[in-house]
Coordinates of C-alpha atoms and ligand atoms in Angstrom, one line a residue:
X1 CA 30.1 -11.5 -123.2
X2 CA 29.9 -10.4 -126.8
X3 CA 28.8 -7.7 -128.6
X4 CA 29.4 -3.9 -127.6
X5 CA 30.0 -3.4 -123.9
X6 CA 26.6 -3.5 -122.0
X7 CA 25.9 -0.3 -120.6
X8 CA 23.5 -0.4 -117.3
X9 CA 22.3 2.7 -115.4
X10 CA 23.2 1.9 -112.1
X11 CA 20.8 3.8 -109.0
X12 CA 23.8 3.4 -106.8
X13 CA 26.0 5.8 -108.6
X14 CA 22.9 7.6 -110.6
X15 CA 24.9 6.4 -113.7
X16 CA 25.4 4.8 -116.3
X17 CA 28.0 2.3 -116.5
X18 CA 29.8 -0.4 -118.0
X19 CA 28.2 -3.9 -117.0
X20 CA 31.6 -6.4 -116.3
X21 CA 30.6 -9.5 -114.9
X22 CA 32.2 -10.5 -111.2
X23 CA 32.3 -14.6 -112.6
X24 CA 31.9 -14.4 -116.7
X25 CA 30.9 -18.3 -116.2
X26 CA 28.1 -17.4 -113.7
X27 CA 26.0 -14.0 -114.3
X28 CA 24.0 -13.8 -111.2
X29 CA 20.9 -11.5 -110.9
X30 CA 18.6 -11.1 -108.2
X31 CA 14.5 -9.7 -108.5
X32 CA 12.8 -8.6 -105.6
X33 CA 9.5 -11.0 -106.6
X34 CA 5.6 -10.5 -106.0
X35 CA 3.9 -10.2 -102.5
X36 CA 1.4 -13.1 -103.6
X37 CA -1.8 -11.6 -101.7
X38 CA -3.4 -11.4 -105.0
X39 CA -2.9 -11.0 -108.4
X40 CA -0.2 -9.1 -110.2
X41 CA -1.5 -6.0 -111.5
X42 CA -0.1 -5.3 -115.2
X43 CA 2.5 -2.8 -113.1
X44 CA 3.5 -5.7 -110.9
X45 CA 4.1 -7.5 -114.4
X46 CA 6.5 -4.6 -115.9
X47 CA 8.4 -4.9 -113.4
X48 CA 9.4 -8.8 -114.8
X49 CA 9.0 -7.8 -118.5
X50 CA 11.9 -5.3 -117.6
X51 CA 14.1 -8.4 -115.5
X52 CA 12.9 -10.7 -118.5
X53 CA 14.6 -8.4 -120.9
X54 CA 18.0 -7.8 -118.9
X55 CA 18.0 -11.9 -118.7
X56 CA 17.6 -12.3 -122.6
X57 CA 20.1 -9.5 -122.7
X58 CA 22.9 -11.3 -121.0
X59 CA 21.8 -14.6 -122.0
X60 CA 21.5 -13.4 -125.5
X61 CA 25.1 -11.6 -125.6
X62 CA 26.6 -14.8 -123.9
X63 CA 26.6 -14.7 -120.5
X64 CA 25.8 -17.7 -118.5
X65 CA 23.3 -16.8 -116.0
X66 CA 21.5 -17.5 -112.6
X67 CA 18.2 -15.8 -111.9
X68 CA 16.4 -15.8 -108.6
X69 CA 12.7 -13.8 -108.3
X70 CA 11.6 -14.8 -104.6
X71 CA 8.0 -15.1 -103.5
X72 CA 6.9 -13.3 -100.8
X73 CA 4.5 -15.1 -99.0
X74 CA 5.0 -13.5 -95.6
X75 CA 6.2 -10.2 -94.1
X76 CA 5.6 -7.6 -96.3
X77 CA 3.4 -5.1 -94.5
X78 CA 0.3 -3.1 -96.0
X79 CA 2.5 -0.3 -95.3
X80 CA 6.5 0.1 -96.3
X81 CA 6.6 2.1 -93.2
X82 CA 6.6 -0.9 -90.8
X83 CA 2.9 0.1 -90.0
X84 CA -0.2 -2.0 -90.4
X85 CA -0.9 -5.4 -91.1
X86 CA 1.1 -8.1 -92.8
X87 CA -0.6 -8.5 -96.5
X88 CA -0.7 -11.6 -96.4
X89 CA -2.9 -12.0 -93.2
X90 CA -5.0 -9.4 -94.1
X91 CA -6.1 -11.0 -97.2
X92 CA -6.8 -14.1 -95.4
X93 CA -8.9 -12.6 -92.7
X94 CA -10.8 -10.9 -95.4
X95 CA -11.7 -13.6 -97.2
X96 CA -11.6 -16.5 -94.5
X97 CA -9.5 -18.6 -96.5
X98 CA -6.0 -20.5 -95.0
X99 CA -3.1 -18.3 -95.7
X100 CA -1.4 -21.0 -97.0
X101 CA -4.0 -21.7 -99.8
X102 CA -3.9 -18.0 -101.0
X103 CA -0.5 -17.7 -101.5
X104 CA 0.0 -20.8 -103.7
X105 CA -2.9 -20.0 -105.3
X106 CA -1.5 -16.6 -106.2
X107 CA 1.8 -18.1 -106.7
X108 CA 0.7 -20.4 -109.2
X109 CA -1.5 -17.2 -110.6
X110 CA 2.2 -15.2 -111.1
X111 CA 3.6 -18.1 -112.9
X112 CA 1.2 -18.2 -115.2
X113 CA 1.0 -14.5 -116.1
X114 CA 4.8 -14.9 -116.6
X115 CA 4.2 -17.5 -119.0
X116 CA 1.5 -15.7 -121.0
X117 CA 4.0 -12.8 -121.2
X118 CA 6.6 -14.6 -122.8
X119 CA 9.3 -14.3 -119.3
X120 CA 11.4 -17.2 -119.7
X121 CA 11.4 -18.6 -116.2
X122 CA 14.4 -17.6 -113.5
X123 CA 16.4 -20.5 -112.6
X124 CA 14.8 -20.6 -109.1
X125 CA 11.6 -18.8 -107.6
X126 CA 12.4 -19.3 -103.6
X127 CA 9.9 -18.9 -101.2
X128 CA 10.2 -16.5 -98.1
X129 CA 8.3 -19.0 -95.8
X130 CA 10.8 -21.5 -96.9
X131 CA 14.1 -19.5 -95.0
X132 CA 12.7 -18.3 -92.0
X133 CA 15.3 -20.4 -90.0
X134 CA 18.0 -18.6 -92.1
X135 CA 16.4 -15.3 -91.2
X136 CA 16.5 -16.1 -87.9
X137 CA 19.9 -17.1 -88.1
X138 CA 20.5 -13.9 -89.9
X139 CA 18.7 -11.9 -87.2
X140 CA 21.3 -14.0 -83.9
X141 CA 24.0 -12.9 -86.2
X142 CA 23.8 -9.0 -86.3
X143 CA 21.4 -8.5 -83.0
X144 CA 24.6 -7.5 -81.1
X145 CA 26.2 -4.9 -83.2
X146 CA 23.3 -4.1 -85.3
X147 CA 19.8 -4.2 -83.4
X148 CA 17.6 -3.2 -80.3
X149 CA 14.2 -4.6 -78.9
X150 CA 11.2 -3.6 -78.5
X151 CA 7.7 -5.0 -77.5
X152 CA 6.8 -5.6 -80.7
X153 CA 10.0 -6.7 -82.5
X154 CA 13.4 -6.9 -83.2
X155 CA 15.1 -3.3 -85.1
X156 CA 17.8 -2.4 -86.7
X157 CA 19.6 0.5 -86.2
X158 CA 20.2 2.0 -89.4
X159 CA 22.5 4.5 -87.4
X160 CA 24.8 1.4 -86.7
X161 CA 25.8 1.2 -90.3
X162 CA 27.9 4.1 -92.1
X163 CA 25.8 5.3 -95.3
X164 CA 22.3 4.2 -94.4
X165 CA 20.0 5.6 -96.9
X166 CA 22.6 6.0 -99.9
X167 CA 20.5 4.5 -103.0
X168 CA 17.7 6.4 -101.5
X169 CA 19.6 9.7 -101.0
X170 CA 17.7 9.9 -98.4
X171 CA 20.1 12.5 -96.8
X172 CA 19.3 15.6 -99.7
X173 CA 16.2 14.2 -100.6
X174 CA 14.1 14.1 -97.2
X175 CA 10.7 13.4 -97.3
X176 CA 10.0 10.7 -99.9
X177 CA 9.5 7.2 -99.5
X178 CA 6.5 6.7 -97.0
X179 CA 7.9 10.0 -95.5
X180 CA 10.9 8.5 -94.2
X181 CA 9.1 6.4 -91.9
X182 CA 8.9 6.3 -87.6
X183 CA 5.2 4.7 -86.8
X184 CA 6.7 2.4 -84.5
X185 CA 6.8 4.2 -81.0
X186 CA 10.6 3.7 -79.3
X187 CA 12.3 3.2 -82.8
X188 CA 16.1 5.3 -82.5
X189 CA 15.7 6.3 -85.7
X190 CA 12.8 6.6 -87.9
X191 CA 14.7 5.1 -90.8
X192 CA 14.9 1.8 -88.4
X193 CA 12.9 -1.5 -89.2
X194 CA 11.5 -4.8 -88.2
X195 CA 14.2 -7.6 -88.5
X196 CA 11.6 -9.7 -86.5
X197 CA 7.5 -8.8 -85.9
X198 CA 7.0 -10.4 -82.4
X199 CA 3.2 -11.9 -82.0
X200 CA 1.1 -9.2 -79.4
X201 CA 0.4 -11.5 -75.9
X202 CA -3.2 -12.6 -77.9
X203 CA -2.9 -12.0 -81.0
X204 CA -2.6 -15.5 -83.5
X205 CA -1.1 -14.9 -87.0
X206 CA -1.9 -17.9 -89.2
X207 CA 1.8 -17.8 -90.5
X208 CA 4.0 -17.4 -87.1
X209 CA 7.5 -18.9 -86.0
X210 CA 9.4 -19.6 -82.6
X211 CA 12.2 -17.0 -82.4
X212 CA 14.6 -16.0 -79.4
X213 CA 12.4 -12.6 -79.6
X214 CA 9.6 -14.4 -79.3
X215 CA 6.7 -16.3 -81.8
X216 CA 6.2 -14.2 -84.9
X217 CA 7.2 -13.2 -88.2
X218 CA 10.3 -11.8 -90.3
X219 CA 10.2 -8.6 -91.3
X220 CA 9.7 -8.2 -94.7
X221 CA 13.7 -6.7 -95.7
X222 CA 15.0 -10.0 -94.3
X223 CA 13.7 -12.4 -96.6
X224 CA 15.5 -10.7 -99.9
X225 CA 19.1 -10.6 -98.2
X226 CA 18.7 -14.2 -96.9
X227 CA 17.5 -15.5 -100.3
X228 CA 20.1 -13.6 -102.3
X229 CA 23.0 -14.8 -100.2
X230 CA 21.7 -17.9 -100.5
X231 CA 21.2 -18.3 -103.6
X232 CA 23.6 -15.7 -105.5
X233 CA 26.7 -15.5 -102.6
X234 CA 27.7 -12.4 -100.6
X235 CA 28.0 -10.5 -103.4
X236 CA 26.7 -10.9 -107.0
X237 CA 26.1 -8.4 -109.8
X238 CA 22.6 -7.1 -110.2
X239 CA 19.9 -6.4 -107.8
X240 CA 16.5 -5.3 -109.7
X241 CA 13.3 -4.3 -108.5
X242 CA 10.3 -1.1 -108.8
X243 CA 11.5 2.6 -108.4
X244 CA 9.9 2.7 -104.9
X245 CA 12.3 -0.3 -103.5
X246 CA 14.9 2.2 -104.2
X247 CA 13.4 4.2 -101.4
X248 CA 12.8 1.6 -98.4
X249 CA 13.2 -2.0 -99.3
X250 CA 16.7 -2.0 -101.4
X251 CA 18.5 0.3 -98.2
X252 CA 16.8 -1.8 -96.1
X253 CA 18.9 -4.8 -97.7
X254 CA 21.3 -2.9 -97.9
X255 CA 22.0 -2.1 -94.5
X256 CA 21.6 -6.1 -93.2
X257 CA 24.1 -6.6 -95.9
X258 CA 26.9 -4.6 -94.6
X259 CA 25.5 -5.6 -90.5
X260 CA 26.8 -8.9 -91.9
X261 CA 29.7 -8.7 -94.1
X262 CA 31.0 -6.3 -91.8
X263 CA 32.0 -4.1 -95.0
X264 CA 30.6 -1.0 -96.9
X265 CA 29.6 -3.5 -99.7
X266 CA 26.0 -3.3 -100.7
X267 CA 25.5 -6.5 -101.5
X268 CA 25.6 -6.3 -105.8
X269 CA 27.3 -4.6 -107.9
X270 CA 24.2 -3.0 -109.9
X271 CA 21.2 -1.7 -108.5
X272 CA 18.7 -1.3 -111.2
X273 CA 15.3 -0.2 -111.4
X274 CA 12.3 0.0 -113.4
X275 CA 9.5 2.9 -113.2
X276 CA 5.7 2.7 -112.7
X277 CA 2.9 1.8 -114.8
X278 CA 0.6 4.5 -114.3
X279 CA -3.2 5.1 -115.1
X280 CA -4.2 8.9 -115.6
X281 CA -5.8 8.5 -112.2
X282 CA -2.4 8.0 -110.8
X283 CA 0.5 4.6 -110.0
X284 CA -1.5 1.9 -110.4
X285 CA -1.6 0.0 -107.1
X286 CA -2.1 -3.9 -105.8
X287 CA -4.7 -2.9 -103.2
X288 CA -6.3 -0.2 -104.6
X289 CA -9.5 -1.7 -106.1
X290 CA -8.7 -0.3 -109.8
X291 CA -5.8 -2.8 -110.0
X292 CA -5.7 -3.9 -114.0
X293 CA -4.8 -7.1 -114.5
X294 CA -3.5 -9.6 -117.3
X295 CA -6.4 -11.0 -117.7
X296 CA -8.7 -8.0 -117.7
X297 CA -6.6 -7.9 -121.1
X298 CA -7.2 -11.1 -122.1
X299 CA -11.0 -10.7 -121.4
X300 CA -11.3 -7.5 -123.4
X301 CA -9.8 -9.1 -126.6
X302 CA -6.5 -8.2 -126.0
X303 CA -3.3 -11.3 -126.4
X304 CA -0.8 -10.8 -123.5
X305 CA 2.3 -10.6 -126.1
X306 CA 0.7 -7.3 -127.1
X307 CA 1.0 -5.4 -123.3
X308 CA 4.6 -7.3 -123.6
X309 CA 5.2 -4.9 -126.7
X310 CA 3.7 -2.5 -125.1
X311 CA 6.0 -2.2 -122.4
X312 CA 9.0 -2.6 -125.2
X313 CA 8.1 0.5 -126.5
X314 CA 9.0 2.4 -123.4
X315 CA 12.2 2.4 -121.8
X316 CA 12.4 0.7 -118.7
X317 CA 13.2 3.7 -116.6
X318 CA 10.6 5.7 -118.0
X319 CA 7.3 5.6 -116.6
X320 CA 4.7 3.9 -118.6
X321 CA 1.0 5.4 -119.3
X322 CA -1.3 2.4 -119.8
X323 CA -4.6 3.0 -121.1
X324 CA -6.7 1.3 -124.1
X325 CA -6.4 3.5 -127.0
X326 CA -2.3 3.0 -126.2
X327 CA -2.6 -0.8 -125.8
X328 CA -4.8 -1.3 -128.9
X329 CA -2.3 0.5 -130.4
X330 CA 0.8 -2.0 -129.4
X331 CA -1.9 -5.1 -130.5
X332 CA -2.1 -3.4 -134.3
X333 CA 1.6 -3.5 -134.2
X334 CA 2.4 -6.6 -133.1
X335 CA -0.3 -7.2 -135.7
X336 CA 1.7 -5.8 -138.2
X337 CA 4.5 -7.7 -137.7
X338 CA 2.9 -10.9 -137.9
X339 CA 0.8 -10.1 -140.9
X340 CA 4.7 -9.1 -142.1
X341 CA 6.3 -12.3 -141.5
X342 CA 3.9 -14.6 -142.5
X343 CA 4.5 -12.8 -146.1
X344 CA 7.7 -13.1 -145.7
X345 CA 7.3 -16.7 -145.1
X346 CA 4.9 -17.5 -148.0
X347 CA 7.8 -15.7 -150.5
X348 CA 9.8 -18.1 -153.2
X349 CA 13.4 -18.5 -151.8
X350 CA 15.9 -16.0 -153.6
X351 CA 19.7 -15.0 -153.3
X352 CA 19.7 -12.0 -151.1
X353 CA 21.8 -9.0 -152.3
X354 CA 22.4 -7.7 -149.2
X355 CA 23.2 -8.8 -145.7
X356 CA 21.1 -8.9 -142.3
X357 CA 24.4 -8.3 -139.9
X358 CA 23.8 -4.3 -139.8
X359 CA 20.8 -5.0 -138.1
X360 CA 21.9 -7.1 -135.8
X361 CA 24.6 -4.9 -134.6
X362 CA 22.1 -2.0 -134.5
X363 CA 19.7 -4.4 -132.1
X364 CA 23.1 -5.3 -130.5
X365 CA 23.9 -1.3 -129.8
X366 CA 20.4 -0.4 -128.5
X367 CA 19.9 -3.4 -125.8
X368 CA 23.3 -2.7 -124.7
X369 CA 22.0 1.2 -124.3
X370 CA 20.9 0.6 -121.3
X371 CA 18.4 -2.2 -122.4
X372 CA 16.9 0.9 -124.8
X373 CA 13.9 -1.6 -126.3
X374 CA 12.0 1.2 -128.1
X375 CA 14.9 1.6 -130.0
X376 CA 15.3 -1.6 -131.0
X377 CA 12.0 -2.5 -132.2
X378 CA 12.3 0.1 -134.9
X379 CA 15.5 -2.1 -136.3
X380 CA 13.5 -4.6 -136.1
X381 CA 10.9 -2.8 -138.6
X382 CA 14.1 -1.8 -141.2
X383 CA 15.3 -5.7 -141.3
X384 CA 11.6 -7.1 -142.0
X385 CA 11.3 -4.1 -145.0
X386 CA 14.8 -4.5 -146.6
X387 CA 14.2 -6.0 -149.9
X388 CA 17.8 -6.6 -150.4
X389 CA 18.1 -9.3 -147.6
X390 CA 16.7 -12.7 -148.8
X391 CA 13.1 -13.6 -147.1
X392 CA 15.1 -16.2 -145.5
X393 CA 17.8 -14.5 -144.3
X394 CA 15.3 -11.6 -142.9
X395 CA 13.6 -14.9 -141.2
X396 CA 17.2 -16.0 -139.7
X397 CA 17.6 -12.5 -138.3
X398 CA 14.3 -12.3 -136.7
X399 CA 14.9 -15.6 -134.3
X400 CA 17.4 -13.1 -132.6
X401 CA 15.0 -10.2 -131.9
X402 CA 12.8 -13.0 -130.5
X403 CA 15.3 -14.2 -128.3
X404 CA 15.9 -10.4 -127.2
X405 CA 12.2 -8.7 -127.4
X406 CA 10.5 -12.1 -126.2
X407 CA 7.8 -11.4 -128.8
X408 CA 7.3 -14.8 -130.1
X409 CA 7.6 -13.5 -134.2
X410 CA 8.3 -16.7 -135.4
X411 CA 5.6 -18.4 -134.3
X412 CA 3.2 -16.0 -133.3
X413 CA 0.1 -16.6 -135.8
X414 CA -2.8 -14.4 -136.8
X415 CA -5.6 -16.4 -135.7
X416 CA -3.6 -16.4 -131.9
X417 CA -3.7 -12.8 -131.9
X418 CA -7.6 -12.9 -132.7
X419 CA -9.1 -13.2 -128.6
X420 CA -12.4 -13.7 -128.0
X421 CA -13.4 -11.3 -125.1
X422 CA -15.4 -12.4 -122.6
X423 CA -18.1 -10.6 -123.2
X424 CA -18.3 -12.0 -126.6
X425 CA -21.2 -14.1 -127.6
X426 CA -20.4 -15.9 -130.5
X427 CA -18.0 -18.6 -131.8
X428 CA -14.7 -18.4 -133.9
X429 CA -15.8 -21.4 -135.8
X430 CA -19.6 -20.1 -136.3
X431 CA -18.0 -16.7 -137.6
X432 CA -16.0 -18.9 -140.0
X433 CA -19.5 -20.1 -141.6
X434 CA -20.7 -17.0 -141.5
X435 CA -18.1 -15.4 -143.5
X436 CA -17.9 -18.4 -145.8
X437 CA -21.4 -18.2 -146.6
X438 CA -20.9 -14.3 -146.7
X439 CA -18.0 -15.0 -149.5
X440 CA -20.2 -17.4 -151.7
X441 CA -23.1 -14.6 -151.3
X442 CA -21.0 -11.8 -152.7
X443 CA -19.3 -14.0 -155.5
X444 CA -23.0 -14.9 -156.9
X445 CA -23.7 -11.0 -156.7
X446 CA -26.5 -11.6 -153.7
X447 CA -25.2 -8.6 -152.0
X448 CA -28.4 -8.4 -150.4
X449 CA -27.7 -11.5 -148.6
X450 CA -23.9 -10.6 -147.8
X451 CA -25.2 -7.9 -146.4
X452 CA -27.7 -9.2 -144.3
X453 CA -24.7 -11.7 -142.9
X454 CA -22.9 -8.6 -142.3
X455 CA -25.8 -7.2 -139.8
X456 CA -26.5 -10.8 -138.1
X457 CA -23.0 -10.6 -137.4
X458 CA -23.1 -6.7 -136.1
X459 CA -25.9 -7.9 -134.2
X460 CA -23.4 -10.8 -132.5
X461 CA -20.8 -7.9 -131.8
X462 CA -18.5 -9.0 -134.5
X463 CA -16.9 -6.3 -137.0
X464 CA -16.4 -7.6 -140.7
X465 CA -13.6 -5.6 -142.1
X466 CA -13.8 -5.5 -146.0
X467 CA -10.7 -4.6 -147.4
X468 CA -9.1 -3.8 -144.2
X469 CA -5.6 -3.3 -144.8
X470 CA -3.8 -6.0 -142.5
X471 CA -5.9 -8.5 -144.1
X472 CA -7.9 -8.7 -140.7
X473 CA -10.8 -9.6 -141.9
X474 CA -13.1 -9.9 -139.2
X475 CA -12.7 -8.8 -135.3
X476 CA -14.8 -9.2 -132.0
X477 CA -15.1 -5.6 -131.5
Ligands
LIG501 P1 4.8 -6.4 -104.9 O1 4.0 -7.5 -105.4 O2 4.0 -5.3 -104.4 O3 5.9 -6.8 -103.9 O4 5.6 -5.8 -106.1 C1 6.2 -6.6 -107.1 C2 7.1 -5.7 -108.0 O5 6.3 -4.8 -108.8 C3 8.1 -4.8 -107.2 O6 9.3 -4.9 -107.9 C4 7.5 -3.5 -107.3 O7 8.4 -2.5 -107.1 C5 6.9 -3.5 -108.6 N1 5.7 -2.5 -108.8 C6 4.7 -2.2 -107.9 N2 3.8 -1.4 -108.5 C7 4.3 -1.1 -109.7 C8 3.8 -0.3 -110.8 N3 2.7 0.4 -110.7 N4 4.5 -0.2 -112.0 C9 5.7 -1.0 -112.1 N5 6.2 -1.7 -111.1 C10 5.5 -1.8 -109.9
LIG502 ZN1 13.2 -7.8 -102.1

């Protein structure tokens, strides 16, 4: 890798520390992917702005790189506490439709919001329902040293392991993460979880698997050390996922790794995570009707690129407050820039006087900060202003921050940026006419006329912006 060391806080050691790759030929990274039950909510979708950025990171500073995000399509419960219903069959009794159907539906759903973001794609996106014969293999493997039955399921001891709980620090920190847990009656511990869900005498899941403990379901902690292994080997560098894996889910792996390496190792190296999006009202949540989703931007006149930036503008480990005013906020920025470059672009070439490296190495130190994003997009700002650096050369300089920030400068255009909510009831191309015929009114002094395009198209909920500073003129307000 090149550039200045990249520096990672790591929820392991509660530090930062200096990223050095285990294989420099093969950076491997692991993200805990979406339970795809239904759509991401814009919180779900920071979570893989943040993984995208790390990948462009490494990518960027040279490092070649594997990425796996699983999917969950079965196990993970409606509670983290082992209690309630898998999501996935709850959804499908709720709406009557084949399991099957909703998660590829929701799947394909993911995908697509990833796309409209700007996340490049991970090299592989593996499915949990597609390794439940190497979870149950997992499962023969450590039941002897590791596990204990019980009617409804196979657990693991975490009390079989010697630091159970050590990302969580769960030992000084009792009480968080669904309040440590129990709900299943018999467990040893109430840290302990389901490696295996066995089926109740009548009960039929739609997704269910012959086991030696019966026919059932993994549980959900399984799925991510299976996949990783897999995929990534015994142990690889980075491990990402939300701030409330940290809690259940990431000790969870953590503890089947070591049950079957036999060693203290964790698993990877890094353990990083991102914090919440939340609304005023409080985290914003998949199930909890007020979910907002990408599209719910999209069909407000927002373009997806512009919650992208708005997640830049926080640092990853920060939590993130989204509401309109703050979002409309990032979309006049990313505005901004665009109106910026394509000025730049339209300039006669010219020798530059100065030289667009500073600004490199300045995006260079604050990515490697501990992926600090806010404080690169300010660089970004300096290099498009610095009249000593060549339009071209500022245009050279930019395809990096777009390879780092994901924000699409280069070809991003203004009429892109323009979205039609869904709401709206009028055309782009019959606003065009209007405005034309607005233009030709005010150049022959008809004001009277201009202004009564002006109203018509008020009436049609669109805002003409005379003299508007970005050159905006007109908006679907
Ligand atoms: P899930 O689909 O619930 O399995 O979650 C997918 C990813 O989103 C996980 O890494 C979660 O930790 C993360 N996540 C869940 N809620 C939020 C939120 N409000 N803000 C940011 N990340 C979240
Ligand atoms: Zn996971």
């Amino acid at each position: 890798m090149h550039g200045a060391p990249l520096v990672l806080y790591n929820s392991l050691t509660r530090s930062p520390e200096t990223f050095v790759p285990i294989d420099p030929a093969n950076v491997r990274v692991y993200s805990c992917g979406p339970t795809v039950y239904h759509y991401a909510h814009i919180g779900n979708l920071r979570a893989y702005v943040f993984t995208d950025t790390l990948s462009r990171v490494l990518t960027w500073k040279g490092a070649p790189l594997t990425h796996v995000i699983n999917i969950t399509d079965v196990g993970h419960l409606t509670s983290d506490a082992d209690a309630g219903d898998d999501k996935m069959e709850a959804r499908a009794k709720e709406t009557g439709q084949d399991i099957w159907a909703i998660a590829a539906y929701y799947t394909e759903a993911f995908k697509r919001d990833l796309g409209n973001l700007n996340v490049r794609p991970p090299s592989n996106f593996p499915l949990a329902t597609a390794h439940v014969d190497e979870m149950i293999a997992w499962g023969r493997e450590i039941e002897a040293g590791h596990c204990y039955r019980l009617p409804d399921g196979l657990y693991f001891d975490t009390a079989s392991v010697p630091d159970y709980g050590t990302l969580a620090r769960s030992r000084d920190d009792a009480g968080t993460g669904e309040a440590r847990i129990a709900a299943v009656a018999g467990k040893r511990n109430p840290q302990d979880f389901a490696i295996w869900r066995t089926s109740a005498p009548h009960e039929h899941r739609q997704m269910e698997w012959d086991s030696p403990w019966g026919r059932g379901a993994p549980g959900w902690h399984l799925e991510c050390s299976v996949m990783s292994r897999r995929y990534l080997g015994e142990r690889f560098d980075i491990h990402t996922g939300g701030i409330d894996h940290r809690e259940i889910h990431h000790p969870n792996e953590i503890a089947q790794n070591q049950a079957m390496s036999g060693t203290c190792d964790t698993g990877a190296n890094f353990w990083l995570h991102n914090n919440f999006v939340v609304e005023r009202a409080g985290k914003m949540s998949k199930s909890g009707g007020g979910a907002t989703h990408l599209q719910s931007l999209v069909d407000a006149g927002f373009h997806p690129l512009s919650y992208r930036l708005m997640c830049l503008q926080a640092h990853y480990r920060s939590e993130l407050e989204f509401s309109w005013e703050n979002l409309a906020a990032a979309q006049t920025r990313l505005k901004r820039l665009v109106q910026t470059v394509a000025a730049l672009r339209a300039r006669p070439p010219v020798a530059s006087a100065g030289s667009a490296a500073a600004y490199r190495e300045q995006l260079d130190a604050a990515v490697s900060d501990d992926l600090n994003t806010p404080r690169a997009l300010p660089v970004l700002d300096a290099l498009l202003a610095d009249k000593q650096v060549s339009p071209a050369e500022r245009l050279t300089a930019l395809a990096e921050f777009d390879a780092v920030l994901g924000l699409d400068l280069t070809d991003l255009t203004r009429e892109a940026l323009r979205v039609r909510p869904a709401a709206a009831t009028i055309e782009a191309a019959a606003v065009g006419e209007c405005l034309a015929e607005r233009r030709e009114a005010r150049a022959a002094k008809d004001f009277a006329r201009s202004d009564a395009i002006r109203d018509e198209l008020a009436a049609a909920g669109v805002e003409v912006m005379d003299g508007d500073p970005l050159g905006w003129d007109w908006r679907i307000g």
